[in-house]
Tab-separated table of C-alpha atoms and ligand atoms in Angstrom:
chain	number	residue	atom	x	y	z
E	1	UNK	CA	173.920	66.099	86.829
E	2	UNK	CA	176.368	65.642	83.934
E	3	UNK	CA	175.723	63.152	81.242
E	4	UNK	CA	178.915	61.852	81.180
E	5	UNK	CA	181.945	61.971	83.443
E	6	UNK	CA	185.613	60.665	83.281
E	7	UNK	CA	187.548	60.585	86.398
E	8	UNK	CA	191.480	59.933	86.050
E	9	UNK	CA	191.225	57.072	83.345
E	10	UNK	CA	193.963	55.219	82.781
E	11	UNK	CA	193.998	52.354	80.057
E	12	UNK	CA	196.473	50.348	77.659
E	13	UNK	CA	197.398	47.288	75.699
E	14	UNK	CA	199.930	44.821	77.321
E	15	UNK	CA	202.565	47.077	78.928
E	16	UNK	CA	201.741	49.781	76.726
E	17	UNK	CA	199.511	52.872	78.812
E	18	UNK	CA	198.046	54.856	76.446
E	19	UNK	CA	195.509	56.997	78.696
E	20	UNK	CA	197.734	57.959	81.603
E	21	UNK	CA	194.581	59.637	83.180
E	22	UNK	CA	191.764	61.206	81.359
E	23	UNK	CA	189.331	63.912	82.975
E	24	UNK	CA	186.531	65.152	81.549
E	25	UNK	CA	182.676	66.056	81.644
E	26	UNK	CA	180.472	66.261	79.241
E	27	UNK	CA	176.722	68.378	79.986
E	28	UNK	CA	173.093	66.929	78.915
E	29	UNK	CA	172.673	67.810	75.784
E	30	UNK	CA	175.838	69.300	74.379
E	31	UNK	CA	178.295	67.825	71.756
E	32	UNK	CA	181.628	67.814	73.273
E	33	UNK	CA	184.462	67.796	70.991
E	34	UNK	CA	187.823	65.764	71.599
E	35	UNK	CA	190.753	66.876	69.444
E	36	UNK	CA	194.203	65.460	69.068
E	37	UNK	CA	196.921	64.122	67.290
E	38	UNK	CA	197.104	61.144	65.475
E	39	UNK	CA	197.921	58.234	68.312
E	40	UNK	CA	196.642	60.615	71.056
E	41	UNK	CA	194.558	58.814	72.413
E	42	UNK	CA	190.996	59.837	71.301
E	43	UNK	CA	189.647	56.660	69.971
E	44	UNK	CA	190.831	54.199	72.766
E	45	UNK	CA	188.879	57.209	74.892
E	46	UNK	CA	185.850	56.550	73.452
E	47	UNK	CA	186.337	52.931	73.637
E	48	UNK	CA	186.803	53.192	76.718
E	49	UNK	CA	183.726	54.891	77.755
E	50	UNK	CA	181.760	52.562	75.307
E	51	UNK	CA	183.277	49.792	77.467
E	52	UNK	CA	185.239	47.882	74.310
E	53	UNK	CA	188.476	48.341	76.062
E	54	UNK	CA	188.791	48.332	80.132
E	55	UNK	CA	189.609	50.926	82.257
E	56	UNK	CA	192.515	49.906	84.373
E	57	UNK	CA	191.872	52.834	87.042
E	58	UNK	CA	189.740	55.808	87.505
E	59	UNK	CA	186.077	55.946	87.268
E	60	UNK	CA	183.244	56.371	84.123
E	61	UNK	CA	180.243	57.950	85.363
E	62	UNK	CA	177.573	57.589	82.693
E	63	UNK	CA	174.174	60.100	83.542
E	64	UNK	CA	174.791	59.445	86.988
E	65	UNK	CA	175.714	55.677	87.247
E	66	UNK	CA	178.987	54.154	87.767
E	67	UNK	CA	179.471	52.219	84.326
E	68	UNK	CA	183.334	51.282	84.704
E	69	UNK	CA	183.197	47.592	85.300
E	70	UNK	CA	179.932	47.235	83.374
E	71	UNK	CA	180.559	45.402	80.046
E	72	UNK	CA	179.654	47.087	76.578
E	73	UNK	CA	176.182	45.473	75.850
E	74	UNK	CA	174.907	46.645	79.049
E	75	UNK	CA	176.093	50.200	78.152
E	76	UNK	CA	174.357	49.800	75.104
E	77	UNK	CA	170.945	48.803	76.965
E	78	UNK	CA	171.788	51.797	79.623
E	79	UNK	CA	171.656	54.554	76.509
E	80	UNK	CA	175.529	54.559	75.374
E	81	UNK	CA	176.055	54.518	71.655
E	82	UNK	CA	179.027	54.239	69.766
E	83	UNK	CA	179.976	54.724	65.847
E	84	UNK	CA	183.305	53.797	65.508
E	85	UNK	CA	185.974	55.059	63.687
E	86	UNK	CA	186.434	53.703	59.340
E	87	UNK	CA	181.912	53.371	59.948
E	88	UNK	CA	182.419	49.450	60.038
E	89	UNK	CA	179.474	49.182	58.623
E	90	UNK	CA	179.182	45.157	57.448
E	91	UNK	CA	179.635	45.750	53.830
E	92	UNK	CA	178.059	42.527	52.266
E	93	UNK	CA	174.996	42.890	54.273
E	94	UNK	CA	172.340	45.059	53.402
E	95	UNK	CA	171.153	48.967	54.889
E	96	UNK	CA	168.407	46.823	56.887
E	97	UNK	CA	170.498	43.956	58.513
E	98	UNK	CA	173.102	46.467	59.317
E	99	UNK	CA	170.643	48.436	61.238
E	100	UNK	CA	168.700	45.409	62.398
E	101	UNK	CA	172.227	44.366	63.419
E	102	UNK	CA	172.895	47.584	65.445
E	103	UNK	CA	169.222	46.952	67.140
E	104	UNK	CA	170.065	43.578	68.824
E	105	UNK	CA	170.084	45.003	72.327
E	106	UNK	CA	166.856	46.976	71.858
E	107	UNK	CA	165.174	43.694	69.589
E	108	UNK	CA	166.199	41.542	73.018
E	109	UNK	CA	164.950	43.863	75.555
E	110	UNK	CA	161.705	45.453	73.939
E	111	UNK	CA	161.222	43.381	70.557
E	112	UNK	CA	157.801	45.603	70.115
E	113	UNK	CA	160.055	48.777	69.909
E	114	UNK	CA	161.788	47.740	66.656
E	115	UNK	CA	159.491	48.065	64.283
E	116	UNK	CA	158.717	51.755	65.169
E	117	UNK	CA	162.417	52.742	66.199
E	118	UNK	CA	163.384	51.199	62.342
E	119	UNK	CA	160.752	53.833	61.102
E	120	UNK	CA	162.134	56.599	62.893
E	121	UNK	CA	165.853	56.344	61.497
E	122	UNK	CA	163.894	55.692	58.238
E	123	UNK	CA	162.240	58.933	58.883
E	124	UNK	CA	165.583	60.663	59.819
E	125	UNK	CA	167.847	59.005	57.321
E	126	UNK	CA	165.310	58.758	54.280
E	127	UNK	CA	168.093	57.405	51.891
E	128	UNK	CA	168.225	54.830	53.637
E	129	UNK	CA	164.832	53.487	53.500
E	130	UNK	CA	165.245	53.954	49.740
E	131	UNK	CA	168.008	51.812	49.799
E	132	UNK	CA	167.263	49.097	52.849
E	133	UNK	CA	167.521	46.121	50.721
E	134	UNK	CA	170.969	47.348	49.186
E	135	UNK	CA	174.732	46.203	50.389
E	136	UNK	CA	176.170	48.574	52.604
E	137	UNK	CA	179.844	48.081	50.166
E	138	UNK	CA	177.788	49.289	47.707
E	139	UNK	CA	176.905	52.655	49.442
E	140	UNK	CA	178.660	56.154	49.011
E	141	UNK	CA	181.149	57.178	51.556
E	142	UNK	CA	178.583	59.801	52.839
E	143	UNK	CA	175.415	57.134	52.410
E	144	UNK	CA	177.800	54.669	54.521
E	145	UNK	CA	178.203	57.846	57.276
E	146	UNK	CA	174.727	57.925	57.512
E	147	UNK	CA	174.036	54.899	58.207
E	148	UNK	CA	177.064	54.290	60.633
E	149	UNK	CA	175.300	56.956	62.705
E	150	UNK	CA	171.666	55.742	62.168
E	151	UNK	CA	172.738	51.756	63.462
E	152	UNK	CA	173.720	53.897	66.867
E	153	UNK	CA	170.710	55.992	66.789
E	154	UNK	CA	168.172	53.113	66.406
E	155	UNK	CA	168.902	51.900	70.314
E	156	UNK	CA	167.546	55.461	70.992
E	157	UNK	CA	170.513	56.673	72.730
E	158	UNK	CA	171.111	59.376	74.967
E	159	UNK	CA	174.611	59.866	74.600
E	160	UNK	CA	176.556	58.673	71.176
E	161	UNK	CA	180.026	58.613	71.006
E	162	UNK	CA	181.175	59.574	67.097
E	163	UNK	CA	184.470	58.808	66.348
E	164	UNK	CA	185.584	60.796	63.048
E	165	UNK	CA	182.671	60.727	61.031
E	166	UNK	CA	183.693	63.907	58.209
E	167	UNK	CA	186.747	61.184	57.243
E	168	UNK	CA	186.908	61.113	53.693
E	169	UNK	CA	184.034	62.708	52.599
E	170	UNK	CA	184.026	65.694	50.055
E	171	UNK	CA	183.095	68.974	51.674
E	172	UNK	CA	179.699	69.114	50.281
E	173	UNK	CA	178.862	65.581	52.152
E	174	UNK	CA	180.740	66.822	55.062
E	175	UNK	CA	177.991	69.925	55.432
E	176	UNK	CA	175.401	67.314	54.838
E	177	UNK	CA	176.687	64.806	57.788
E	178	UNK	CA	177.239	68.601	59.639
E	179	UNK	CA	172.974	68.439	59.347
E	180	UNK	CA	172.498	65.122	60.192
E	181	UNK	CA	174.629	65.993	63.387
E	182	UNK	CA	172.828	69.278	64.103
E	183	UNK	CA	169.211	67.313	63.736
E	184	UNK	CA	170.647	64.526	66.177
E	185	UNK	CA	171.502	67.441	68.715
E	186	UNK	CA	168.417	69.215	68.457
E	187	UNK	CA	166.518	66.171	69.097
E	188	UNK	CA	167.731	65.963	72.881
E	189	UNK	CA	171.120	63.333	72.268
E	190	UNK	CA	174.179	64.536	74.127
E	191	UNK	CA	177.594	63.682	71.682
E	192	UNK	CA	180.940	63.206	72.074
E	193	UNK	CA	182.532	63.879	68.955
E	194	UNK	CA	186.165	63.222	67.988
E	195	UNK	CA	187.420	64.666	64.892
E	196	UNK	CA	190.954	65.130	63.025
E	197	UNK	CA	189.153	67.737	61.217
E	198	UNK	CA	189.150	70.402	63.687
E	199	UNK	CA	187.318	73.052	61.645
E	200	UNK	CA	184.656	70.240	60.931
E	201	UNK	CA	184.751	69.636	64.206
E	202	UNK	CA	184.153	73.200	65.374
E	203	UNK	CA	181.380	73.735	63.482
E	204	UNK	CA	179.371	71.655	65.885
E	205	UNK	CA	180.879	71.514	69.255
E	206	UNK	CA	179.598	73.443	72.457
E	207	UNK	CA	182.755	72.825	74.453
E	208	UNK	CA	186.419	71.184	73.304
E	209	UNK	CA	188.453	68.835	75.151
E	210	UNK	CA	192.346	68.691	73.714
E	211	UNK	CA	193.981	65.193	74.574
E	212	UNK	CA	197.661	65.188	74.094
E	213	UNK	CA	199.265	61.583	74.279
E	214	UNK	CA	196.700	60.358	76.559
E	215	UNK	CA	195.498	63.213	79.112
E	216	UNK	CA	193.701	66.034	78.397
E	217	UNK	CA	195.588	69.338	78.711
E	218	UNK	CA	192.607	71.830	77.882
E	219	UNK	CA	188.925	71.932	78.376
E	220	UNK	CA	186.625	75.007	77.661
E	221	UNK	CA	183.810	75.546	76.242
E	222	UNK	CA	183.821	76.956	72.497
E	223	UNK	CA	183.222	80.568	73.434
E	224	UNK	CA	186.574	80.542	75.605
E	225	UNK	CA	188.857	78.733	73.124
E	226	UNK	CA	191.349	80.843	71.047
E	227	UNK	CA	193.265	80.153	68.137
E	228	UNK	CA	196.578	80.108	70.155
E	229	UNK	CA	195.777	77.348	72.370
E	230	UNK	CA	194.306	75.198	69.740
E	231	UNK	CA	197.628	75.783	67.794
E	232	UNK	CA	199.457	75.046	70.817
E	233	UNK	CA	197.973	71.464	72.251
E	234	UNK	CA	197.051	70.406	68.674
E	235	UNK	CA	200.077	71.211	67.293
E	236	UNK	CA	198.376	72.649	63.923
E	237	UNK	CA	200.578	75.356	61.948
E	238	UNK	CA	200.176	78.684	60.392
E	239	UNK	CA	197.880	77.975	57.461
E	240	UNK	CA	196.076	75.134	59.212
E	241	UNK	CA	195.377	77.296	62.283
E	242	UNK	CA	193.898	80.031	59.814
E	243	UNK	CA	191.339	77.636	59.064
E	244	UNK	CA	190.632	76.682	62.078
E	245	UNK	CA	190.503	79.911	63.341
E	246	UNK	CA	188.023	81.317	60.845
E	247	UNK	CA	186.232	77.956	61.894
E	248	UNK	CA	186.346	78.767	65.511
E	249	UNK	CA	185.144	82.662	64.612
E	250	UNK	CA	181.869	81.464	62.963
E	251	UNK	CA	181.236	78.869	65.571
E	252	UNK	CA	181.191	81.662	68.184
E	253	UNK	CA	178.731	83.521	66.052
E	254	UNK	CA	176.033	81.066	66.015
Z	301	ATP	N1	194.280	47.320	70.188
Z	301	ATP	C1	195.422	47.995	70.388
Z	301	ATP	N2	196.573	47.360	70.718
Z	301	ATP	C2	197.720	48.033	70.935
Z	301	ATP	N3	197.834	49.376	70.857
Z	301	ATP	C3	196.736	50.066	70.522
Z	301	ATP	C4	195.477	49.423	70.266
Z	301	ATP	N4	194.560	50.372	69.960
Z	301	ATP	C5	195.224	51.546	70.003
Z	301	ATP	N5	196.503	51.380	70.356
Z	301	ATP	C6	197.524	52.430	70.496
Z	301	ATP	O1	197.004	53.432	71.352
Z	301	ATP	C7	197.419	54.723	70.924
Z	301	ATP	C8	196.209	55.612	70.764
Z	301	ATP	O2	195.395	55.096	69.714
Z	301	ATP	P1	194.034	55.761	69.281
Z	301	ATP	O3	193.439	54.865	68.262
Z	301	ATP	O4	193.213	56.092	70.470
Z	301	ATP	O5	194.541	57.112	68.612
Z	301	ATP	P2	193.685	58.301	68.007
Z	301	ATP	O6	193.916	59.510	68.845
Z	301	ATP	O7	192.282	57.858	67.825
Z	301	ATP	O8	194.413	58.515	66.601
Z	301	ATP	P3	193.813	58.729	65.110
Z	301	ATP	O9	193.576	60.190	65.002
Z	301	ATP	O10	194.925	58.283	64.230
Z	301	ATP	O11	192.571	57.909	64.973
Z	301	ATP	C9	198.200	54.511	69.637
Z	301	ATP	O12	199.565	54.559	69.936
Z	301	ATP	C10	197.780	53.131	69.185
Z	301	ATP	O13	198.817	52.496	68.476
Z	302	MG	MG1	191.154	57.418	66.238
């Protein structure tokens, strides 16, 4: 059974559509990569699937359960995570609220879990135990990533959506968040990752979804992408595409 499944989504804002019918699946225990333009569509995707914006037709199948009409919290509870674009992370509050914050579904349901799901983001993330008691504002743009990704990974879930997380940081944090990523993987959560970066975004994914205002126009796994159609769909040029290309070489080689 896939982990994840979009049938024919449509969704929008007043009369605007802005997913004119998204389809794609996403396999147990992959990270599947969405690339696009700016305004294409990827973050209202993710929304969508987290449940923060409705879908007006089509169908979200979430590990095998209809989730469409559900409301967010209860995709929460059900496994769902979501780290949303810009981290939002509550900047006058510190590392521990913000994650104590992020816990509220699991503190609700199983209040005896907290305690030992806190400790194992602690474990994971061990800046941030070092720095629980200080203001998230205060935190480095990769300290701030981290934890962004840790207040979704403390409801233990089993898919995360992560919504440009390599934004803004130097490329030396960006290999660092590229570990926190590859630990996350390895320790059984399926991802959806959408990334402007596409060579960033390489780096990690198993298979590639291209959205082009709205509706995906490509799926394949990483092994079957080329250069061409990346530069095609995403639009990317010559000296852009060499990177990515290069990207998508070494990806294939892992
Ligand atoms: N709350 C909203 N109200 C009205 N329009 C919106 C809203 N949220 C998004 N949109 C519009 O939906 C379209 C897709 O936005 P979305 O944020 O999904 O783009 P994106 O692919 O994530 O782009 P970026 O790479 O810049 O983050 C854009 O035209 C945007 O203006
Ligand atoms: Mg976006």
């Amino acid at each position: 059974m896939s982990m994840l499944e979009l049938h024919d989504v449509t969704a929008g804002f007043g009369a605007v559509t802005v997913l004119h019918g998204v389809t794609m699946t996403v396999e147990p225990g992959e990270i599947a990569g969405v690339f696009g333009l700016n305004g294409a569509g990827k973050s209202v995707t993710l929304k969508t699937v987290a449940g923060l914006v409705p879908a007006r037709s089509g169908q979200i199948v979430f590990d095998g359960v209809d989730v469409t009409r559900l409301d967010a919290e209860t995709r929460v509870e059900m496994g769902l995570g979501h780290v949303p674009q810009g981290r939002q992370v509550f900047a006058n509050l510190t590392v521990e609220e913000n994650l104590r914050l992020g816990a509220y579904t699991l503190r609700r349901k199983q209040r005896s879990r907290y305690a030992a799901a806190l400790d194992g983001v602690y474990d994971r993330f061990p800046v941030l135990r070092e720095r629980r008691a200080q203001r998230a504002g205060t935190m480095s743009g990769g300290q701030q990533a981290s934890l962004s990704v840790a207040r979704a990974l403390i409801n233990e879930p089993r898919l995360v959506l992560v919504d440009e997380p390599s934004a803004g940081l130097s490329p030396k944090l960006q290999g660092d968040l590229r570990d926190i990523l590859r630990v996350v993987k390895d320790s059984g959560v399926t991802m959806v990752l959408v990334e402007q970066n596409v060579a960033f975004g390489l780096s990690l994914v198993d298979s590639a979804h291209l959205l082009q205002t709205g509706t995906v126009v490509h799926s394949a796994p990483v092994g079957e992408l080329d250069e061409e159609t990346l530069a095609t769909h995403l639009g990317i040029g010559r000296v852009l595409a060499g990177a990515t290309g290069s990207a998508l070489t070494a990806r294939k080689a892992r």
